[in-house]
Coordinates of C-alpha atoms in Angstrom, one line a residue:
M228 CA -4.9 142.3 175.8
S229 CA -4.6 145.8 176.1
D230 CA -6.6 148.3 172.8
V231 CA -3.4 148.6 171.7
D232 CA -2.5 144.6 171.5
R233 CA -6.3 143.2 169.5
Y234 CA -4.8 145.3 166.9
N235 CA -0.6 144.3 166.4
Y236 CA -0.1 142.2 164.6
A237 CA 2.8 141.3 161.9
F238 CA 2.4 140.1 158.4
D239 CA 4.5 139.7 154.6
P240 CA 4.5 142.3 153.0
D241 CA 4.0 140.7 149.6
G242 CA 2.8 137.4 150.9
D243 CA -1.3 136.7 151.1
A244 CA -2.8 138.5 154.7
W245 CA -4.8 140.6 153.7
A246 CA -3.8 143.7 155.0
A247 CA -0.8 143.0 151.9
R248 CA -3.6 142.6 149.6
L249 CA -5.1 146.4 150.6
L250 CA -1.2 147.6 150.6
R251 CA -1.4 146.4 146.8
R252 CA -4.0 149.3 145.5
V253 CA -1.5 151.4 147.5
P254 CA -0.1 153.2 143.9
P255 CA 3.6 152.7 144.0
G256 CA 6.6 155.4 144.3
Q257 CA 5.9 158.1 147.0
C258 CA 2.7 159.3 147.8
S259 CA 1.5 161.0 149.8
V260 CA -0.7 158.4 151.9
L261 CA -3.6 159.8 155.4
E262 CA -4.3 156.2 157.0
L263 CA -7.3 156.9 159.8
G264 CA -6.9 154.8 162.5
P265 CA -3.5 152.8 161.7
G266 CA -3.4 151.4 165.4
P267 CA -0.3 150.7 166.4
G268 CA 1.3 151.1 163.2
A269 CA 1.4 147.2 161.2
M270 CA 0.2 148.9 157.6
T271 CA 1.8 152.4 158.3
R272 CA 5.2 151.3 158.6
V273 CA 5.3 148.6 155.3
L274 CA 3.8 152.0 153.8
Q275 CA 7.2 153.9 155.7
A276 CA 9.1 151.4 154.2
R277 CA 7.8 152.3 150.6
G278 CA 9.0 155.7 150.5
H279 CA 5.7 156.8 150.9
R280 CA 4.2 160.0 152.8
V281 CA 2.2 159.1 155.4
T282 CA 0.2 161.1 158.1
V283 CA -1.7 158.7 160.8
L284 CA -4.9 159.9 162.3
E285 CA -5.5 158.2 165.7
N286 CA -7.7 158.7 169.4
D287 CA -6.1 155.9 171.6
P288 CA -2.9 157.6 173.8
E289 CA -1.1 154.3 174.1
A290 CA -1.4 154.3 169.7
L291 CA -0.7 157.1 169.5
E292 CA 3.5 156.3 171.8
V293 CA 4.0 154.0 168.9
L294 CA 3.1 156.0 165.8
K295 CA 5.3 158.8 167.0
K296 CA 8.5 156.5 167.3
M297 CA 7.8 156.4 163.0
D298 CA 9.0 158.8 161.3
V299 CA 5.9 159.8 160.0
E300 CA 3.6 162.5 160.7
V301 CA 0.9 161.4 163.9
I302 CA -1.8 163.5 164.4
S303 CA -4.7 162.6 167.6
G304 CA -7.8 163.6 167.1
N305 CA -11.3 161.1 167.5
L306 CA -13.5 161.2 163.8
D307 CA -16.2 160.3 165.3
G308 CA -15.4 164.5 167.1
K309 CA -14.8 167.3 164.5
D310 CA -10.9 168.1 165.6
W311 CA -9.4 165.9 162.6
Q312 CA -10.8 167.8 160.9
D313 CA -9.2 171.5 161.3
A314 CA -6.4 170.1 162.0
I315 CA -5.7 168.8 157.6
V316 CA -7.1 171.6 156.3
G317 CA -6.9 172.7 153.0
R318 CA -4.4 169.1 153.1
R319 CA -5.0 166.7 150.1
F320 CA -3.2 163.2 150.1
D321 CA -3.3 161.1 146.6
M322 CA -4.4 157.8 149.0
V323 CA -6.8 157.9 151.9
L324 CA -6.7 154.8 153.9
A325 CA -9.6 153.7 156.0
C326 CA -9.2 149.9 156.5
D327 CA -11.5 148.9 159.1
V328 CA -12.3 151.4 160.7
L329 CA -15.8 152.7 160.1
E330 CA -17.0 149.7 162.1
H331 CA -15.7 152.1 164.9
L332 CA -17.6 155.4 164.7
Q333 CA -20.8 156.1 165.7
K334 CA -21.9 158.3 162.3
P335 CA -19.4 157.0 159.8
E336 CA -21.2 159.2 157.1
D337 CA -20.7 162.1 158.5
V338 CA -16.5 161.3 157.9
L339 CA -17.7 159.6 155.0
Q340 CA -18.2 163.0 153.6
R341 CA -15.8 165.0 154.1
L342 CA -13.4 163.1 153.6
S343 CA -13.6 163.6 149.6
E344 CA -12.5 167.6 150.4
F345 CA -8.5 166.0 151.1
L346 CA -7.9 164.3 148.5
A347 CA -6.0 165.1 145.3
P348 CA -7.3 165.4 141.6
M349 CA -7.2 162.0 140.8
G350 CA -6.8 160.3 144.3
Q351 CA -9.2 157.2 145.7
L352 CA -10.1 156.1 148.9
L353 CA -9.5 152.7 150.6
I354 CA -11.6 150.2 152.6
S355 CA -12.3 147.9 154.3
V356 CA -14.6 146.5 156.5
P357 CA -15.9 143.0 158.3
N358 CA -19.3 141.2 156.5
I359 CA -21.7 140.8 159.2
A360 CA -23.5 138.5 156.3
Y361 CA -20.7 136.3 156.4
A362 CA -21.9 133.0 157.2
G363 CA -19.9 132.2 161.2
V364 CA -22.1 135.1 162.3
L365 CA -25.3 133.7 160.3
A366 CA -24.7 129.7 162.3
A367 CA -23.7 131.5 165.5
M368 CA -27.1 133.1 165.4
R369 CA -29.0 130.2 164.6
G370 CA -27.7 128.9 167.7
G371 CA -29.3 132.2 169.9
V372 CA -25.5 133.0 169.8
F373 CA -24.7 137.5 168.6
D374 CA -21.3 137.5 171.4
Y375 CA -19.6 140.5 171.5
S376 CA -15.1 139.3 171.6
D377 CA -12.1 141.4 171.6
K378 CA -11.7 141.1 168.1
G379 CA -12.8 139.7 165.3
Q380 CA -16.0 140.4 163.4
L381 CA -17.6 140.4 166.6
D382 CA -15.1 142.9 168.6
R383 CA -16.7 145.2 171.5
T384 CA -16.0 148.1 170.0
H385 CA -18.3 147.5 166.4
V386 CA -21.5 149.7 167.0
R387 CA -22.4 149.5 163.2
F388 CA -22.3 147.0 161.0
F389 CA -21.7 146.3 156.7
T390 CA -22.4 144.1 153.8
K391 CA -21.7 144.6 150.7
R392 CA -25.1 146.1 149.9
S393 CA -25.2 148.6 153.1
I394 CA -21.3 150.0 152.2
E395 CA -22.4 150.6 148.9
K396 CA -25.4 152.8 149.3
V397 CA -23.3 154.6 152.1
L398 CA -20.3 155.2 150.1
L399 CA -22.9 156.1 146.7
D400 CA -25.1 158.5 149.6
C401 CA -22.3 159.9 150.3
G402 CA -20.9 160.7 146.6
W403 CA -18.5 158.0 146.5
A404 CA -18.7 155.9 143.2
P405 CA -17.2 152.3 144.2
R406 CA -14.3 151.6 141.2
V407 CA -12.9 147.8 142.1
W408 CA -13.4 145.8 144.7
E409 CA -12.3 142.6 146.5
A410 CA -13.2 139.9 149.1
N411 CA -11.5 137.9 152.2
R412 CA -12.3 135.0 152.0
V413 CA -11.9 132.8 154.9
P414 CA -13.4 129.0 155.1
V415 CA -15.9 129.4 158.3
E416 CA -14.2 126.1 160.1
C417 CA -11.0 128.5 160.7
S418 CA -12.6 131.1 162.3
E419 CA -14.2 131.9 165.5
F420 CA -17.4 130.7 164.7
A421 CA -15.7 127.3 163.8
G422 CA -17.3 125.8 165.8
Y423 CA -21.4 127.2 166.6
W424 CA -20.6 126.5 162.2
S425 CA -19.9 122.0 163.3
A426 CA -23.1 122.3 165.7
L427 CA -24.7 122.5 162.3
S428 CA -26.4 119.4 160.3
G429 CA -24.8 119.0 157.3
D430 CA -28.7 119.9 156.2
Q431 CA -28.8 122.4 158.2
R432 CA -25.5 124.3 156.6
Q433 CA -26.4 123.2 152.9
V434 CA -29.5 125.3 153.6
L435 CA -27.5 127.7 154.5
L436 CA -25.8 128.1 151.0
A437 CA -27.6 126.6 148.4
G438 CA -27.4 130.4 146.3
W439 CA -24.8 132.2 148.5
Q440 CA -21.9 132.4 146.3
D441 CA -20.0 134.7 149.4
F442 CA -21.0 133.8 152.7
D443 CA -17.6 133.1 153.6
V444 CA -16.5 136.6 153.0
Y445 CA -15.6 138.1 156.2
Q446 CA -14.1 141.6 155.2
W447 CA -15.2 143.8 151.8
M448 CA -12.6 145.9 150.3
V449 CA -13.2 148.3 148.1
V450 CA -12.1 151.5 146.0
V451 CA -13.5 154.4 145.6
T452 CA -13.1 157.7 144.1
P453 CA -15.6 161.3 144.0
C454 CA -18.2 160.5 142.0
V455 CA -17.9 164.0 140.7
D456 CA -14.6 162.6 139.2
A457 CA -17.0 159.6 137.9
P458 CA -16.4 160.7 134.1
I459 CA -12.7 162.0 134.9
W460 CA -12.1 158.3 136.1
E461 CA -13.6 156.5 133.2
L462 CA -12.0 158.3 131.1
K463 CA -8.5 156.5 132.7
E464 CA -10.3 153.6 132.7
A465 CA -10.7 153.4 129.3
R466 CA -6.7 154.2 128.3
G467 CA -5.8 151.4 130.4
L468 CA -8.2 149.1 128.8
V469 CA -7.2 150.3 126.0
D470 CA -3.4 150.9 127.0
G471 CA -4.2 146.6 127.9
L472 CA -5.3 146.0 125.0
R473 CA -2.3 148.0 122.7
D474 CA 0.1 145.0 124.9
E475 CA -2.5 142.0 124.4
L476 CA -2.1 142.8 120.6
Q477 CA 1.7 143.3 120.7
A478 CA 2.5 140.9 122.5
L479 CA 0.0 137.9 120.7
T480 CA 1.6 139.7 117.1
L481 CA 4.8 139.0 118.4
V482 CA 3.1 134.9 119.0
H483 CA 1.3 135.0 115.7
Q484 CA 5.0 136.0 113.4
R485 CA 7.0 133.9 115.2
E486 CA 3.6 130.2 114.9
R487 CA 3.8 131.4 111.6
A488 CA 8.1 131.5 111.2
S489 CA 6.9 128.0 113.0
L490 CA 4.2 126.7 111.0
L491 CA 6.5 128.0 108.0
E492 CA 9.1 126.2 108.8
H493 CA 6.9 123.0 109.2
Q494 CA 5.4 123.5 105.3
K495 CA 9.2 123.5 104.4
A496 CA 9.3 121.0 105.9
F497 CA 6.6 119.2 104.6
A498 CA 7.2 120.0 100.7
E499 CA 10.9 118.5 101.6
A500 CA 9.3 115.7 103.0
K501 CA 6.6 115.2 100.8
E502 CA 9.3 115.9 97.6
L503 CA 11.6 113.5 99.6
I504 CA 8.8 110.8 99.5
A505 CA 7.4 110.6 96.2
K506 CA 11.3 110.7 95.6
L507 CA 11.4 106.9 97.8
Q508 CA 8.1 105.6 96.6
Q509 CA 9.4 105.9 92.1
E510 CA 12.3 104.4 93.2
I511 CA 10.1 102.4 96.0
S512 CA 8.6 101.7 92.0
D513 CA 11.8 101.3 90.1
L514 CA 13.4 98.3 92.2
R515 CA 9.1 96.5 92.0
T516 CA 10.4 97.2 88.0
N517 CA 13.4 95.7 88.3
V518 CA 12.1 92.8 91.2
D519 CA 9.2 91.6 88.2
S520 CA 12.4 92.4 85.1
L521 CA 14.5 89.9 87.5
R522 CA 11.4 87.5 88.5
S523 CA 10.2 87.1 84.9
E524 CA 13.8 86.3 84.1
K525 CA 14.8 83.5 86.6
T526 CA 11.7 82.4 85.6
L527 CA 13.1 82.1 82.0
M528 CA 16.3 80.9 83.3
D529 CA 14.6 77.9 85.0
T530 CA 12.9 77.2 82.2
E531 CA 16.0 76.4 79.8
L532 CA 17.7 75.1 83.1
V533 CA 15.3 72.5 83.5
T534 CA 15.7 72.1 79.6
T535 CA 19.5 71.9 79.6
R536 CA 19.3 69.3 82.2
V537 CA 16.3 67.3 80.1
E538 CA 18.2 67.8 76.8
L539 CA 21.9 66.9 78.8
Q540 CA 20.1 64.0 80.4
A541 CA 19.0 62.8 77.2
K542 CA 23.0 62.8 75.5
T543 CA 24.2 61.4 79.3
M544 CA 21.8 58.5 78.2
E545 CA 22.7 58.8 74.3
L546 CA 26.3 58.5 75.3
K547 CA 26.5 55.1 77.3
D548 CA 24.4 53.6 74.5
R549 CA 26.6 54.1 72.8
T550 CA 29.3 53.5 75.2
W551 CA 28.0 50.6 76.3
R552 CA 27.5 49.7 72.4
S553 CA 31.1 50.2 71.8
R554 CA 31.6 47.7 74.3
W555 CA 29.8 45.1 73.3
R556 CA 30.9 45.1 69.8
R557 CA 34.7 45.5 70.5
F558 CA 33.5 42.5 73.6
T559 CA 31.6 39.8 70.1
G560 CA 34.8 40.9 68.3
A561 CA 36.8 39.2 70.6
S562 CA 34.8 36.3 71.1
L563 CA 34.6 35.5 67.4
S564 CA 37.9 36.3 67.0
Q565 CA 38.8 34.0 69.5

């Protein structure tokens, strides 16, 4: 594998790959971008496609041949030397990218101290570095292994190693103020250290991870600005916060208006329902009164009916008795006449 092939990779610019996440930190629009150590230009192509004015600074001959075929300004220079500074002296860029570059330099501090000269007002420096405190590295060291490889955390061309704290210290010492941090979290079992990790016992892994939130951070990204611009950036961030709060207030106001309108509708419907319920309850009360009245009338009619039946039976008996008597008289009168 050649040096240029090691750093040639494809990724979805709109996906969740680390390179895509880094490039989302570049403001939209036609920014002037200085990309340090781009290799064969995997990220350069995306920057170019998005309409940015890109200048690349590279020293690998093979990578330079690839970069020259792109529609970007190509500068051959070694960041460990001085020639790169002369090549861009007097230039100012909206964004400077040093993604996975500082770990390859003998003296990254020298580069960081000079980069602020090439940053436009309100410009930003985007940095990405491997995290040597990654749990996979420690798992390998637990087994006594610290072997270099063609790529990854222990790329054989890495000459400097950083943790979040150490890169932050270097940046502050060189006059840079960290603004935004982002972590590239990679499960250890999905890294090149998976074998060393699985070789540890469960108890060993548990002890290693106890109280350690950043054990799976493979790389750190940080956006920095010159410390001298700190008041301006703080004002800008404050304005951004105010704008955000204003937008949030407007959104909440709209929600409140909708909820209030909905509440009024519910209150109206509730009042109507309450009125309807009261009307129905009155109708039910009236019906119950009518039912009670009808029951009383029915009871009275039942009593009258019983009385009528008794009287009718008495009259019927009386009529039968009269009829019998009349027949008896006729019968006895006829017998006497004979």
